[in-house]
Tab-separated table of C-alpha atoms in Angstrom:
chain	number	residue	atom	x	y	z
F	1	MET	CA	28.136	-67.744	-2.373
F	2	SER	CA	25.711	-65.203	-0.967
F	3	SER	CA	23.659	-62.899	-3.149
F	4	PRO	CA	24.704	-59.104	-2.997
F	5	TYR	CA	21.991	-56.506	-2.778
F	6	LEU	CA	23.038	-55.092	-6.267
F	7	SER	CA	23.811	-56.403	-9.521
F	8	ILE	CA	25.164	-53.808	-11.803
F	9	VAL	CA	24.612	-55.180	-15.413
F	10	VAL	CA	26.638	-53.574	-18.076
F	11	THR	CA	27.948	-54.544	-21.585
F	12	GLY	CA	30.971	-53.681	-23.704
F	13	ARG	CA	33.732	-54.899	-25.609
F	14	ASN	CA	37.315	-53.836	-26.441
F	15	ASP	CA	36.421	-52.061	-29.732
F	16	GLY	CA	37.168	-48.529	-29.066
F	17	TYR	CA	33.404	-47.628	-29.269
F	18	GLY	CA	32.880	-43.875	-28.691
F	19	GLY	CA	36.654	-43.360	-28.649
F	20	ASP	CA	38.456	-44.487	-25.390
F	21	PHE	CA	35.746	-46.584	-24.379
F	22	ASN	CA	37.941	-48.718	-21.958
F	23	GLN	CA	39.119	-45.519	-20.000
F	24	ARG	CA	35.636	-44.356	-19.796
F	25	PHE	CA	34.298	-47.768	-18.510
F	26	PHE	CA	37.305	-48.114	-15.874
F	27	ARG	CA	36.740	-44.881	-14.552
F	28	ALA	CA	32.977	-45.034	-14.065
F	29	LEU	CA	33.412	-48.674	-12.836
F	30	ARG	CA	36.069	-47.532	-10.291
F	31	PHE	CA	33.730	-44.409	-9.100
F	32	ASN	CA	30.646	-46.497	-8.673
F	33	HIS	CA	32.193	-49.453	-7.070
F	34	ASP	CA	34.246	-47.026	-4.456
F	35	LYS	CA	30.859	-45.068	-3.769
F	36	LEU	CA	29.002	-48.422	-3.370
F	37	ARG	CA	31.471	-49.904	-1.048
F	38	ALA	CA	31.778	-46.804	1.042
F	39	ALA	CA	28.120	-46.698	1.405
F	40	GLY	CA	27.867	-50.117	2.546
F	41	VAL	CA	26.044	-51.492	-0.488
F	42	GLU	CA	27.018	-55.303	-1.139
F	43	HIS	CA	27.278	-55.386	-5.192
F	44	GLU	CA	28.789	-57.082	-7.849
F	45	VAL	CA	29.338	-55.961	-11.394
F	46	VAL	CA	28.299	-58.158	-14.073
F	47	LEU	CA	30.124	-57.476	-17.305
F	48	VAL	CA	28.763	-59.079	-20.551
F	49	GLU	CA	31.412	-58.901	-23.254
F	50	TRP	CA	29.407	-59.365	-26.212
F	51	ALA	CA	31.323	-60.760	-29.410
F	52	PRO	CA	34.684	-59.411	-28.379
F	53	PRO	CA	37.236	-58.932	-31.389
F	54	ALA	CA	39.377	-61.624	-32.014
F	55	ASP	CA	42.337	-59.255	-32.485
F	56	ALA	CA	42.119	-57.387	-29.263
F	57	PRO	CA	42.741	-58.514	-25.760
F	58	LEU	CA	39.520	-59.173	-23.725
F	59	LEU	CA	38.224	-56.322	-21.641
F	60	ALA	CA	37.775	-58.673	-18.768
F	61	ASP	CA	41.603	-59.127	-19.012
F	62	LEU	CA	42.203	-55.382	-19.128
F	63	ILE	CA	40.105	-54.967	-15.994
F	64	VAL	CA	42.113	-57.478	-14.099
F	65	ALA	CA	45.238	-55.676	-15.091
F	66	GLY	CA	43.714	-52.163	-14.654
F	67	LEU	CA	41.634	-52.718	-11.573
F	68	PRO	CA	43.040	-55.696	-9.718
F	69	ASP	CA	41.151	-54.839	-6.744
F	70	ILE	CA	37.835	-54.785	-8.175
F	71	ALA	CA	38.168	-58.230	-10.281
F	72	PRO	CA	37.335	-60.606	-9.818
F	73	SER	CA	35.901	-60.425	-6.336
F	74	VAL	CA	33.336	-57.878	-7.537
F	75	LEU	CA	33.395	-58.030	-11.401
F	76	THR	CA	31.736	-61.065	-12.974
F	77	SER	CA	32.576	-61.125	-16.644
F	78	TYR	CA	30.615	-63.169	-19.361
F	79	VAL	CA	32.422	-63.431	-22.644
F	80	VAL	CA	30.191	-64.189	-25.465
F	81	ASP	CA	30.848	-66.234	-28.413
F	82	PRO	CA	31.102	-63.886	-31.448
F	83	ARG	CA	28.990	-66.208	-33.452
F	84	TYR	CA	25.889	-65.307	-31.358
F	85	GLN	CA	25.846	-61.721	-32.777
F	86	ASP	CA	25.472	-63.325	-36.441
F	87	ALA	CA	23.144	-66.052	-35.221
F	88	CYS	CA	20.962	-63.666	-33.291
F	89	THR	CA	20.760	-60.690	-35.357
F	90	LEU	CA	17.872	-59.664	-37.628
F	91	ASN	CA	19.587	-56.566	-38.999
F	92	PRO	CA	22.956	-57.848	-40.319
F	93	ARG	CA	24.010	-54.097	-40.603
F	94	MET	CA	23.378	-53.435	-36.776
F	95	ALA	CA	26.960	-54.431	-35.140
F	96	TYR	CA	25.911	-54.901	-31.670
F	97	LEU	CA	22.830	-56.697	-29.996
F	98	GLU	CA	22.924	-54.661	-26.878
F	99	TYR	CA	20.093	-55.595	-25.069
F	100	VAL	CA	20.320	-59.617	-25.978
F	101	ALA	CA	23.772	-58.794	-24.267
F	102	LYS	CA	22.240	-57.268	-21.220
F	103	ASN	CA	19.684	-59.873	-21.065
F	104	VAL	CA	22.961	-62.365	-20.625
F	105	GLY	CA	23.766	-60.587	-17.531
F	106	VAL	CA	20.185	-60.066	-16.212
F	107	ARG	CA	19.725	-63.641	-16.662
F	108	ARG	CA	22.924	-64.703	-14.489
F	109	ALA	CA	22.901	-61.614	-12.161
F	110	ARG	CA	22.961	-62.916	-8.551
F	111	GLY	CA	21.711	-59.437	-6.944
F	112	ARG	CA	18.435	-59.098	-5.127
F	113	PHE	CA	18.162	-56.103	-7.210
F	114	LEU	CA	19.457	-55.437	-10.804
F	115	LEU	CA	20.374	-52.230	-12.236
F	116	ALA	CA	20.799	-52.208	-16.256
F	117	THR	CA	23.109	-49.445	-17.294
F	118	ASN	CA	25.973	-48.616	-19.307
F	119	THR	CA	29.273	-48.624	-18.798
F	120	ASP	CA	30.073	-44.754	-18.606
F	121	ILE	CA	27.380	-43.965	-16.231
F	122	TYR	CA	28.194	-42.567	-12.749
F	123	LEU	CA	25.778	-42.896	-9.871
F	124	SER	CA	24.752	-39.788	-8.062
F	125	LYS	CA	25.066	-39.516	-4.320
F	126	GLY	CA	21.329	-39.510	-4.080
F	127	VAL	CA	21.039	-42.959	-5.905
F	128	VAL	CA	23.769	-44.372	-3.820
F	129	ASP	CA	22.070	-43.299	-0.751
F	130	ALA	CA	18.827	-44.843	-2.003
F	131	LEU	CA	20.372	-48.014	-2.449
F	132	ALA	CA	22.212	-47.733	0.793
F	133	SER	CA	18.913	-46.929	2.537
F	134	GLY	CA	17.755	-50.621	1.674
F	135	ALA	CA	14.260	-49.038	1.192
F	136	LEU	CA	13.673	-50.241	-2.382
F	137	GLU	CA	10.510	-52.038	-3.128
F	138	PRO	CA	10.223	-54.953	-5.108
F	139	GLY	CA	8.121	-54.753	-8.324
F	140	VAL	CA	9.108	-51.247	-8.734
F	141	VAL	CA	10.848	-50.201	-11.494
F	142	TYR	CA	13.296	-47.444	-10.581
F	143	ARG	CA	14.449	-44.797	-13.137
F	144	ALA	CA	16.875	-41.717	-13.057
F	145	THR	CA	17.291	-38.690	-15.042
F	146	ARG	CA	20.359	-38.890	-17.179
F	147	THR	CA	22.364	-35.655	-17.112
F	148	ASP	CA	25.156	-35.319	-19.561
F	149	VAL	CA	28.442	-33.968	-18.310
F	150	LYS	CA	30.106	-31.790	-21.180
F	151	LEU	CA	32.957	-33.115	-23.287
F	152	GLY	CA	36.138	-31.431	-22.031
F	153	ALA	CA	35.151	-31.590	-18.137
F	154	ASP	CA	38.037	-32.965	-16.329
F	155	GLU	CA	37.509	-36.502	-16.084
F	156	SER	CA	40.652	-37.546	-14.590
F	157	HIS	CA	39.221	-36.744	-11.146
F	158	VAL	CA	35.726	-37.411	-11.272
F	159	ASP	CA	33.855	-36.641	-8.176
F	160	TRP	CA	30.441	-35.828	-7.101
F	161	PRO	CA	31.115	-32.020	-6.792
F	162	LEU	CA	32.455	-32.145	-10.570
F	163	LEU	CA	29.253	-34.038	-11.677
F	164	GLU	CA	26.856	-32.031	-9.654
F	165	ASP	CA	28.354	-28.611	-10.896
F	166	GLU	CA	25.640	-27.352	-13.110
F	167	ARG	CA	28.205	-25.468	-15.385
F	168	ASN	CA	29.422	-28.944	-16.560
F	169	HIS	CA	26.219	-30.087	-17.574
F	170	ALA	CA	25.450	-30.160	-21.220
F	171	THR	CA	21.819	-31.638	-21.353
F	172	TYR	CA	19.140	-32.310	-18.987
F	173	LYS	CA	15.659	-33.874	-19.538
F	174	LYS	CA	13.566	-34.605	-16.604
F	175	ILE	CA	11.911	-38.013	-16.865
F	176	GLN	CA	8.193	-37.750	-16.510
F	177	PRO	CA	5.470	-40.284	-15.486
F	178	PRO	CA	3.951	-42.606	-16.173
F	179	LEU	CA	6.936	-44.398	-18.138
F	180	TYR	CA	9.664	-42.043	-16.724
F	181	ALA	CA	11.511	-42.803	-20.163
F	182	GLY	CA	14.276	-40.855	-21.678
F	183	GLY	CA	17.658	-42.615	-21.521
F	184	SER	CA	16.287	-45.429	-20.269
F	185	GLY	CA	19.079	-47.663	-21.146
F	186	ASP	CA	21.141	-45.846	-18.565
F	187	PHE	CA	19.274	-46.845	-15.542
F	188	ILE	CA	16.610	-49.591	-15.155
F	189	LEU	CA	16.631	-51.020	-11.641
F	190	LEU	CA	13.973	-53.569	-10.674
F	191	ASP	CA	14.307	-56.560	-8.388
F	192	ARG	CA	15.674	-59.734	-9.785
F	193	ASP	CA	12.518	-61.668	-9.641
F	194	SER	CA	10.418	-59.063	-11.350
F	195	PHE	CA	13.243	-58.623	-13.934
F	196	HIS	CA	13.043	-62.344	-14.678
F	197	SER	CA	9.112	-62.322	-14.584
F	198	VAL	CA	9.155	-59.519	-17.422
F	199	ARG	CA	11.661	-61.772	-19.099
F	200	GLY	CA	14.202	-59.259	-19.450
F	201	PHE	CA	14.693	-56.855	-22.478
F	202	ASN	CA	12.865	-57.697	-25.841
F	203	GLU	CA	14.853	-60.210	-27.734
F	204	VAL	CA	12.096	-60.934	-30.233
F	205	TYR	CA	12.482	-57.786	-32.262
F	206	ARG	CA	16.229	-57.835	-32.774
F	207	LEU	CA	16.691	-55.137	-35.344
F	208	ALA	CA	17.080	-52.159	-33.064
F	209	ARG	CA	18.826	-50.731	-30.054
F	210	LEU	CA	17.164	-47.737	-29.820
F	211	GLY	CA	13.927	-48.026	-28.283
F	212	VAL	CA	14.659	-51.307	-26.684
F	213	ASP	CA	14.914	-49.808	-23.289
F	214	VAL	CA	11.734	-47.921	-23.424
F	215	ASN	CA	10.092	-50.994	-24.788
F	216	PHE	CA	10.869	-52.827	-21.577
F	217	LEU	CA	9.181	-49.895	-19.508
F	218	VAL	CA	5.970	-50.235	-21.761
F	219	LYS	CA	6.151	-54.182	-21.007
F	220	ALA	CA	6.741	-53.521	-17.365
F	221	TYR	CA	3.955	-50.923	-17.087
F	222	ALA	CA	1.447	-53.138	-19.175
F	223	SER	CA	2.467	-56.156	-16.921
F	224	GLY	CA	1.356	-54.052	-13.850
F	225	TYR	CA	4.650	-52.763	-12.282
F	226	ARG	CA	4.963	-49.308	-11.088
F	227	ILE	CA	7.792	-47.110	-12.399
F	228	ALA	CA	9.122	-44.662	-10.267
F	229	ASP	CA	11.807	-41.915	-10.272
F	230	ILE	CA	14.501	-42.844	-7.799
F	231	GLY	CA	14.720	-38.999	-7.130
F	232	SER	CA	18.539	-38.468	-7.979
F	233	PRO	CA	20.127	-38.563	-11.520
F	234	VAL	CA	22.916	-40.500	-12.776
F	235	TYR	CA	25.657	-38.650	-14.945
F	236	HIS	CA	26.989	-39.680	-18.244
F	237	THR	CA	30.142	-38.148	-19.735
F	238	ASN	CA	29.393	-37.212	-23.374
F	239	HIS	CA	31.645	-38.832	-25.876
F	240	VAL	CA	31.983	-38.973	-29.727
F	241	GLY	CA	29.497	-41.559	-31.065
F	242	SER	CA	26.772	-41.188	-28.223
F	243	PHE	CA	23.482	-41.247	-29.618
F	244	ARG	CA	22.615	-37.841	-27.957
F	245	ILE	CA	25.522	-35.994	-29.632
F	246	SER	CA	25.744	-37.943	-33.085
F	247	LYS	CA	22.297	-38.524	-34.174
F	248	SER	CA	21.885	-35.346	-36.343
F	249	VAL	CA	25.426	-36.385	-37.911
F	250	VAL	CA	25.304	-39.840	-38.438
F	251	GLN	CA	22.640	-40.912	-40.761
F	252	ASN	CA	21.450	-43.965	-42.983
F	253	ASP	CA	23.964	-46.909	-43.124
F	254	ALA	CA	26.294	-45.453	-40.348
F	255	ALA	CA	23.282	-45.013	-38.295
F	256	ASP	CA	21.858	-48.534	-38.791
F	257	VAL	CA	25.186	-49.866	-37.882
F	258	ARG	CA	25.295	-48.391	-34.574
F	259	TRP	CA	21.737	-48.224	-33.610
F	260	GLY	CA	19.942	-50.282	-35.719
F	261	ARG	CA	16.489	-49.500	-37.167
F	262	GLN	CA	15.413	-46.155	-35.558
F	263	GLU	CA	11.459	-46.226	-36.334
F	264	TRP	CA	9.816	-49.030	-34.815
F	265	PRO	CA	6.514	-48.926	-32.375
F	266	SER	CA	8.362	-49.282	-29.329
F	267	HIS	CA	5.884	-47.517	-27.254
F	268	ASP	CA	3.192	-49.588	-28.732
F	269	VAL	CA	3.815	-53.033	-29.321
F	270	ILE	CA	5.666	-55.426	-26.767
F	271	TYR	CA	6.926	-59.099	-26.435
F	272	GLU	CA	6.955	-62.239	-24.647
F	273	ASN	CA	10.581	-63.506	-24.747
F	274	TRP	CA	11.244	-67.280	-25.094
F	275	ASP	CA	11.813	-69.512	-22.129
F	276	GLY	CA	15.680	-69.422	-23.068
F	277	TRP	CA	16.065	-65.726	-23.127
F	278	GLY	CA	19.533	-64.449	-22.166
F	279	LEU	CA	21.086	-67.129	-23.896
F	280	ARG	CA	20.088	-69.404	-20.926
F	281	GLU	CA	21.066	-72.519	-22.931
F	282	ALA	CA	24.564	-71.243	-23.733
F	283	PRO	CA	27.208	-73.678	-22.572
F	284	GLU	CA	29.416	-72.196	-19.935
F	285	THR	CA	33.206	-72.680	-19.719
F	286	ALA	CA	35.139	-70.910	-16.841
F	287	LEU	CA	38.176	-69.344	-18.151
F	288	ARG	CA	39.425	-68.232	-14.827
F	289	PRO	CA	37.517	-67.019	-11.593
F	290	GLY	CA	35.102	-64.441	-12.550
F	291	VAL	CA	35.516	-64.848	-16.142
F	292	THR	CA	33.025	-67.300	-17.946
F	293	ARG	CA	32.912	-67.915	-21.603
F	294	LEU	CA	29.416	-68.590	-23.412
F	295	GLU	CA	30.238	-71.062	-25.999
F	296	PHE	CA	28.071	-71.142	-29.008
F	297	SER	CA	25.079	-73.469	-29.233
F	298	TRP	CA	22.225	-73.462	-31.556
F	299	ALA	CA	20.139	-74.270	-28.843
F	300	ALA	CA	20.719	-71.228	-27.132
F	301	VAL	CA	19.779	-68.966	-30.044
F	302	PRO	CA	16.123	-67.588	-29.949
F	303	PRO	CA	14.085	-68.665	-33.160
F	304	LEU	CA	14.705	-66.370	-36.155
F	305	VAL	CA	11.044	-65.676	-36.523
F	306	ASP	CA	8.551	-65.994	-33.516
F	307	LEU	CA	5.728	-63.832	-34.656
F	308	LYS	CA	3.404	-64.896	-31.825
F	309	ARG	CA	5.510	-63.281	-29.191
F	310	ILE	CA	5.067	-60.109	-30.673
F	311	VAL	CA	2.066	-58.887	-28.639
F	312	LEU	CA	-0.124	-55.787	-27.891
F	313	PRO	CA	-0.049	-54.348	-24.347
F	314	ALA	CA	-2.937	-55.302	-22.374
F	315	LYS	CA	-2.587	-52.000	-20.307
F	316	ARG	CA	-1.475	-49.071	-22.010
F	317	VAL	CA	-0.344	-45.483	-21.327
F	318	GLY	CA	-3.181	-43.118	-20.657
F	319	GLN	CA	-5.538	-45.863	-19.923
F	320	GLU	CA	-5.617	-46.015	-16.246
B	1	MET	CA	-103.343	34.725	6.150
B	2	GLY	CA	-105.133	37.634	7.131
B	3	VAL	CA	-108.110	39.476	5.348
B	4	LEU	CA	-105.645	41.699	3.622
B	5	ALA	CA	-103.700	39.289	2.023
B	6	ARG	CA	-106.889	37.675	0.824
B	7	ILE	CA	-108.253	40.977	-0.493
B	8	LEU	CA	-105.016	41.651	-2.237
B	9	GLY	CA	-104.919	38.154	-3.476
B	10	VAL	CA	-108.226	38.743	-5.254
B	11	ALA	CA	-106.907	41.918	-6.943
B	12	GLY	CA	-103.976	39.994	-8.065
B	13	LEU	CA	-101.566	41.467	-5.760
B	14	ALA	CA	-99.265	40.358	-2.802
B	15	SER	CA	-98.192	41.792	0.098
B	16	GLY	CA	-94.573	42.808	0.435
B	17	GLY	CA	-93.776	40.184	3.158
B	18	HIS	CA	-94.972	37.563	1.003
B	19	LEU	CA	-93.014	39.058	-1.866
B	20	ASP	CA	-89.897	39.063	0.030
B	21	SER	CA	-90.502	35.387	0.852
B	22	VAL	CA	-91.095	34.368	-2.380
B	23	THR	CA	-87.999	36.302	-3.630
B	24	ALA	CA	-85.980	34.697	-1.143
B	25	ARG	CA	-87.089	31.181	-2.367
B	26	ALA	CA	-86.325	32.024	-5.908
B	27	ASP	CA	-82.817	33.175	-4.783
B	28	LYS	CA	-82.266	30.007	-3.071
B	29	ALA	CA	-83.686	28.100	-5.954
B	30	GLU	CA	-81.419	29.755	-8.260
B	31	ALA	CA	-78.379	29.092	-6.144
B	32	ARG	CA	-79.481	25.405	-5.659
B	33	LEU	CA	-79.787	25.528	-9.594
B	34	ALA	CA	-76.069	26.723	-9.901
B	35	GLU	CA	-74.856	24.189	-7.735
B	36	LEU	CA	-76.571	21.637	-9.483
B	37	LYS	CA	-74.878	22.866	-12.973
B	38	THR	CA	-71.558	22.583	-11.173
B	39	ALA	CA	-72.292	19.360	-10.001
B	40	LEU	CA	-73.515	18.236	-13.512
B	41	ALA	CA	-70.494	19.577	-15.084
B	42	SER	CA	-68.214	17.784	-12.593
B	43	ALA	CA	-70.178	14.627	-13.076
B	44	ARG	CA	-69.696	14.999	-16.995
B	45	GLU	CA	-66.007	15.585	-16.364
B	46	GLU	CA	-65.615	12.249	-14.453
B	47	LEU	CA	-67.706	10.370	-16.777
B	48	ASP	CA	-65.355	11.558	-19.763
B	49	ARG	CA	-62.367	10.506	-17.626
B	50	LEU	CA	-63.982	7.295	-16.789
B	51	LYS	CA	-64.781	6.859	-20.547
B	52	GLU	CA	-61.344	7.423	-21.376
B	53	LYS	CA	-60.142	5.244	-18.820
B	54	SER	CA	-62.501	2.484	-19.981
B	55	ALA	CA	-61.182	3.033	-23.489
B	56	ASP	CA	-57.683	2.826	-22.144
B	57	GLN	CA	-58.193	-0.417	-20.545
B	58	ALA	CA	-60.224	-1.711	-23.465
B	59	ARG	CA	-57.208	-1.188	-25.490
B	60	ARG	CA	-55.022	-2.759	-22.940
B	61	LEU	CA	-57.255	-5.767	-22.932
B	62	ILE	CA	-56.854	-5.872	-26.630
B	63	LYS	CA	-53.135	-5.850	-26.305
B	64	ALA	CA	-53.102	-8.310	-23.577
B	65	ASP	CA	-55.241	-10.577	-25.449
B	66	ALA	CA	-53.115	-10.259	-28.312
B	67	ALA	CA	-50.011	-10.751	-26.094
B	68	ALA	CA	-51.346	-13.875	-24.528
B	69	GLY	CA	-52.176	-14.997	-28.185
B	70	ARG	CA	-48.385	-14.505	-28.872
B	71	ALA	CA	-47.363	-16.205	-25.633
B	72	ALA	CA	-49.316	-19.213	-26.288
B	73	LYS	CA	-47.881	-19.297	-29.804
B	74	ALA	CA	-44.399	-18.878	-28.722
B	75	GLU	CA	-45.088	-21.528	-26.040
B	76	ARG	CA	-46.040	-24.003	-28.698
B	77	GLU	CA	-42.937	-23.053	-30.843
B	78	LEU	CA	-40.775	-23.366	-27.722
B	79	GLU	CA	-42.169	-26.798	-27.206
B	80	GLN	CA	-41.673	-27.838	-30.793
B	81	VAL	CA	-38.019	-26.173	-30.470
B	82	ARG	CA	-37.667	-28.323	-27.264
B	83	ALA	CA	-38.716	-31.535	-29.129
B	84	ARG	CA	-36.510	-30.952	-31.979
B	85	ASP	CA	-33.520	-29.950	-29.483
B	86	GLU	CA	-34.269	-33.104	-27.518
B	87	LYS	CA	-33.939	-35.242	-30.952
B	88	HIS	CA	-30.859	-33.390	-31.687
B	89	LEU	CA	-29.139	-34.223	-28.248
B	90	ALA	CA	-30.370	-37.931	-28.817
B	91	GLN	CA	-28.832	-37.817	-32.182
B	92	LEU	CA	-25.793	-36.121	-30.978
B	93	SER	CA	-25.340	-38.621	-28.011
B	94	GLU	CA	-25.748	-41.295	-30.541
B	95	MET	CA	-23.266	-39.661	-33.036
B	96	ARG	CA	-20.986	-39.264	-30.237
B	97	GLU	CA	-20.932	-42.928	-29.221
B	98	ARG	CA	-20.573	-43.894	-32.720
B	99	VAL	CA	-17.333	-41.461	-32.856
B	100	GLU	CA	-16.018	-42.882	-29.805
B	101	ARG	CA	-16.507	-46.578	-31.104
B	102	ALA	CA	-15.041	-45.515	-34.461
B	103	GLU	CA	-11.975	-44.086	-32.587
B	104	ARG	CA	-11.544	-47.305	-30.754
B	105	ALA	CA	-11.745	-49.226	-33.653
B	106	VAL	CA	-9.344	-46.769	-35.329
B	107	ALA	CA	-6.673	-47.087	-32.135
B	108	LEU	CA	-7.045	-50.994	-32.085
B	109	SER	CA	-6.553	-51.069	-35.858
B	110	ARG	CA	-3.674	-48.753	-35.486
B	111	GLU	CA	-2.212	-50.977	-32.776
B	112	HIS	CA	-2.643	-53.899	-34.825
B	113	LEU	CA	-1.028	-52.217	-37.777
B	114	MET	CA	1.642	-51.583	-35.879
B	115	ALA	CA	2.047	-55.204	-34.545
B	116	THR	CA	2.033	-56.248	-38.299
B	117	GLU	CA	4.462	-53.858	-39.197
B	118	THR	CA	6.503	-55.060	-36.460
B	119	LYS	CA	6.231	-58.795	-37.700
B	120	LEU	CA	6.640	-57.734	-41.235
B	121	ASP	CA	9.975	-56.264	-40.033
B	122	ILE	CA	11.044	-59.346	-38.343
B	123	ILE	CA	10.271	-61.402	-41.392
B	124	GLU	CA	12.089	-58.856	-43.575
B	125	GLY	CA	15.108	-59.111	-41.256
B	126	ALA	CA	14.879	-62.818	-40.949
B	127	ILE	CA	14.942	-63.060	-44.947
B	128	SER	CA	17.773	-60.837	-45.217
B	129	VAL	CA	19.664	-62.881	-42.552
B	130	LEU	CA	18.939	-66.052	-44.135
B	131	ASP	CA	20.056	-64.480	-47.594
B	132	SER	CA	23.323	-63.448	-46.326
B	133	ARG	CA	23.867	-66.838	-44.857
B	134	THR	CA	22.863	-68.461	-48.010
B	135	ARG	CA	25.688	-66.506	-49.965
B	136	THR	CA	28.346	-67.029	-47.383
């Protein structure tokens, strides 16, 4: 099987996160797939269905039913045994190890370039054009400004004019060098070899969701990778439960459940994941074409404590 | 001189021509005397002016001497200030280096502290996880 130019790595599960999770995911998936296909960008979507609830249908199955033309030709799903959440976590109150899940996809994606993003992110025309141009450079971490589209904007017929219309924009924070941080989890694009060389997202400090994305940028920067703005935004439709909307109202235990520890030195301390990052050793069972289940094995679980893998960056921001 | 003149001379008298001649010489001498008096007065005035000028220059010389003395003193003081200044600059430079070294040490300590805190977070998390596993 030939490798596509682009792998889009996302994670999610059928748990109604943020209200109507599935519909938001399907709309964005349909949109991005259609735009990339129209632009001639060979791509795959890697969905990591992390610890799915036992009492609900698999998201992978719902996609087959809802978007039959996308699955299984474009979509590859990895259904991760729920025991990995409990075995991997260092924060029992945090319900979702988002970046260990993304590492599962990063480790297995086949594309020449990997885009780690979220399920409700719409690519802009500029981003699709940049991907179609074939001008992306290996060894460069590409970032995009995230623009939030207001709740209530008509999402049934999402298209670029709607997304680009500034009247629909809720928040907008231009990313700045050198890290181009800010909404980083929504768009980190890097060639596969470099992504693997950095060893994916931090899975030594498994207590937080917030800050793990920027921590990746700090590590990439410290490792000598250039970080650049791809020059066009991505769009995110605001929803109940998103961090930007909810951070001021959700506090303490509830915040810990959603986002884990919020105060940790993600800009200052980096990591060196173990060789088995991304659940490399997890036994795989093919459920059907395009859907693989990662069976539980302690051999795939990173050490509970591996302190030597917490390190200080050799090259820091502000020290050129 | 004729016989008449000698006779008049014996009698203590002079001829009119001789008298005129003598009178003329006396007048001339008187005029010359007046001229000399005027010149003398002028010379005196000039002397007074020169004396005044000389005194003025003497005063200026005294002032200049005093100024030169003050300048030399000021120069010595300036040298002292310069020397002190250089010493202070050297001290400042050394102080700056020490502050920079201290700042680097603080930054490094801060980073190590953050790394340590991060590791403590992990240990705390692991203990929490092991605790909950033990209880279930």
